[in-house]
N, CA, C and O of each residue as an XYZ file, in Angstrom:
196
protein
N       0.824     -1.210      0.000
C       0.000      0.000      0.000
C       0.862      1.265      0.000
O       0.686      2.306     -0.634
N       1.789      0.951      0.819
C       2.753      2.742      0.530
C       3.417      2.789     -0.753
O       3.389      3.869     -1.343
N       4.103      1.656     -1.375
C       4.065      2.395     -3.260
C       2.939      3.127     -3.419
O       3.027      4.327     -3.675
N       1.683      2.476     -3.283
C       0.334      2.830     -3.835
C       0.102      4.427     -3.382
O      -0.588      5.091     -4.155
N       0.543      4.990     -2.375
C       0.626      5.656     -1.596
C       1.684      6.672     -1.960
O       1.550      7.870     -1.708
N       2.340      6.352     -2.332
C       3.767      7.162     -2.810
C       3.257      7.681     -4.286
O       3.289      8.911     -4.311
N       2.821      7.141     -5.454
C       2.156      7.230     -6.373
C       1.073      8.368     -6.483
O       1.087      9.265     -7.325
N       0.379      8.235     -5.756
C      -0.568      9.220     -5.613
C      -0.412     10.316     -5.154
O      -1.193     11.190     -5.531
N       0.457     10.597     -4.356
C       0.885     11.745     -3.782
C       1.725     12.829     -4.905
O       1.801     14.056     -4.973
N       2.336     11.622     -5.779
C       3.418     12.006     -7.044
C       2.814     12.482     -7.572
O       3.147     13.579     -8.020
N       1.280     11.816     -7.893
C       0.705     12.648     -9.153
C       0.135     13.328     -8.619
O      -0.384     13.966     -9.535
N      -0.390     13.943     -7.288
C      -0.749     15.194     -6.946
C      -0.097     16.432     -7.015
O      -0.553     17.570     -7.125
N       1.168     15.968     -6.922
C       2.610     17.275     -6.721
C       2.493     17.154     -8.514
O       1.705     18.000     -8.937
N       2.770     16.762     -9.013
C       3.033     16.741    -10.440
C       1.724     17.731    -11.503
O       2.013     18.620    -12.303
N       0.521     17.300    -11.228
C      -0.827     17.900    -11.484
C      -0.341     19.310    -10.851
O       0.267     20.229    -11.400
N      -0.845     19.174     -9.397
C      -0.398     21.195     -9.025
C       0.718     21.603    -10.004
O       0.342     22.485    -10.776
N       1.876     21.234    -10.166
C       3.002     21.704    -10.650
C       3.059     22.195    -12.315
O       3.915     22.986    -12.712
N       2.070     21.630    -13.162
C       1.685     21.224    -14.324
C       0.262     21.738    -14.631
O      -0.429     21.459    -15.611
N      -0.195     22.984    -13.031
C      -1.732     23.483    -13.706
C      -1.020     24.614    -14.721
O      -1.493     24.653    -15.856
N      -0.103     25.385    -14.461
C      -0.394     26.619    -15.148
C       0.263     26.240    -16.656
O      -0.060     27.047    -17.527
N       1.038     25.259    -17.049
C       1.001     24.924    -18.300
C      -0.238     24.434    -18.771
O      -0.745     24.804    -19.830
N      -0.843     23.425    -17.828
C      -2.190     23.255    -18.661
C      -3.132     24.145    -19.215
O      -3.968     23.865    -20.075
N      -2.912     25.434    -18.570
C      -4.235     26.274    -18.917
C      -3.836     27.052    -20.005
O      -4.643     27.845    -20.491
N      -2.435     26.914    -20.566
C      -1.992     27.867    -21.777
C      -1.987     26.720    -22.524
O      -1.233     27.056    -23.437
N      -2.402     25.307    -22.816
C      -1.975     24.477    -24.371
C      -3.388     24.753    -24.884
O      -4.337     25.373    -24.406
N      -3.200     24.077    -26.028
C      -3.657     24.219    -27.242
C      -5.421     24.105    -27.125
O      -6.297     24.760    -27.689
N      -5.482     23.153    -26.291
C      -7.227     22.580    -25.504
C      -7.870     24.190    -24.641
O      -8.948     24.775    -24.541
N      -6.674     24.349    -24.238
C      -6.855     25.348    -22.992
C      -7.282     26.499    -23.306
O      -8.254     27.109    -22.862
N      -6.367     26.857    -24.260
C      -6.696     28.512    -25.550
C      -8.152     27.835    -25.804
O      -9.203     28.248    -25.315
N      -8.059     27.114    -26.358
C      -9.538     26.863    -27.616
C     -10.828     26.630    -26.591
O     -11.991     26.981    -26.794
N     -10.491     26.196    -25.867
C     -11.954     26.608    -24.315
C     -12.040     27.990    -24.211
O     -13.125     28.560    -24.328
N     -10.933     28.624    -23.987
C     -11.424     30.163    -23.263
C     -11.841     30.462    -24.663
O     -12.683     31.339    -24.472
N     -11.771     30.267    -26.023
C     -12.357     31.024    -27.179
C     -13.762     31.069    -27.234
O     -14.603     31.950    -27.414
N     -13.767     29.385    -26.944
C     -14.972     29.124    -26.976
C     -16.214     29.891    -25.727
O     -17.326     30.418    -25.762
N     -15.266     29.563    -24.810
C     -16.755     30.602    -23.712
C     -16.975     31.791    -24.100
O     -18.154     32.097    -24.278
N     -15.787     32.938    -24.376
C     -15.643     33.761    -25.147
C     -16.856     34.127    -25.990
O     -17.631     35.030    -25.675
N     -16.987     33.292    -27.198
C     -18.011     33.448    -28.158
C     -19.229     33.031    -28.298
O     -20.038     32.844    -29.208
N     -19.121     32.875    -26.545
C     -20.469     32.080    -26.082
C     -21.008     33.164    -24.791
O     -21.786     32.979    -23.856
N     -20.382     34.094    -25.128
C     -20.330     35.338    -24.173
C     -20.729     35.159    -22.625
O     -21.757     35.490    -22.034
N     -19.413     34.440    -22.114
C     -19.227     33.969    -20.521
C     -17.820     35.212    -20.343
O     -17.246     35.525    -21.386
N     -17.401     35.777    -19.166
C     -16.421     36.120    -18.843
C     -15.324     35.044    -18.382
O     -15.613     34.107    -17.637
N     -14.058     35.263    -18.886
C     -13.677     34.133    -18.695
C     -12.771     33.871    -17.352
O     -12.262     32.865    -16.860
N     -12.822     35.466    -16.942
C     -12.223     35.354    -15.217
C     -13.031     34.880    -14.355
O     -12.583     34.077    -13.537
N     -14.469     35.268    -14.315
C     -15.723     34.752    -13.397
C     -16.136     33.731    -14.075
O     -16.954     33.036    -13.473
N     -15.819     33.356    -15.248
C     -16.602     32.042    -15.861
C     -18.323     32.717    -15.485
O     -19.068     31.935    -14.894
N     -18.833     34.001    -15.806
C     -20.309     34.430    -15.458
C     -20.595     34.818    -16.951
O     -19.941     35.475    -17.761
N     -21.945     34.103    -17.036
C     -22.195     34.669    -19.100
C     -23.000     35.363    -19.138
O     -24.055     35.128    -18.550
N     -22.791     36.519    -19.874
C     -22.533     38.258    -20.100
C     -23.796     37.910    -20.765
O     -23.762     37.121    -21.709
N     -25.266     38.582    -20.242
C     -26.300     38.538    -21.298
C     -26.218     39.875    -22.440
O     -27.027     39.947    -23.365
């Protein structure tokens, strides 16, 4: 169980470490376009009637 344990913890540190690249690739841009033109703000995620 502590590999199992060691593992999980890894990919928790790894995920936090790896949010702020995630939110600039290629998926990441093309979401905020999309709320964007779906007229949501994309700091509040609140959609702009």
């Amino acid at each position: 169980m502590s590999k199992l344990e060691d593992l999980k913890k890894e990919l928790k540190e790894h995920w936090k470490r790896t949010e702020k690249e995630r939110k600039h690739t290629h998926s990441g841009i093309l979401y905020k376009k999309f709320l964007k033109n779906n007229g949501v703000d994309i700091k509040t995620n609140i959609r702009i009637i």
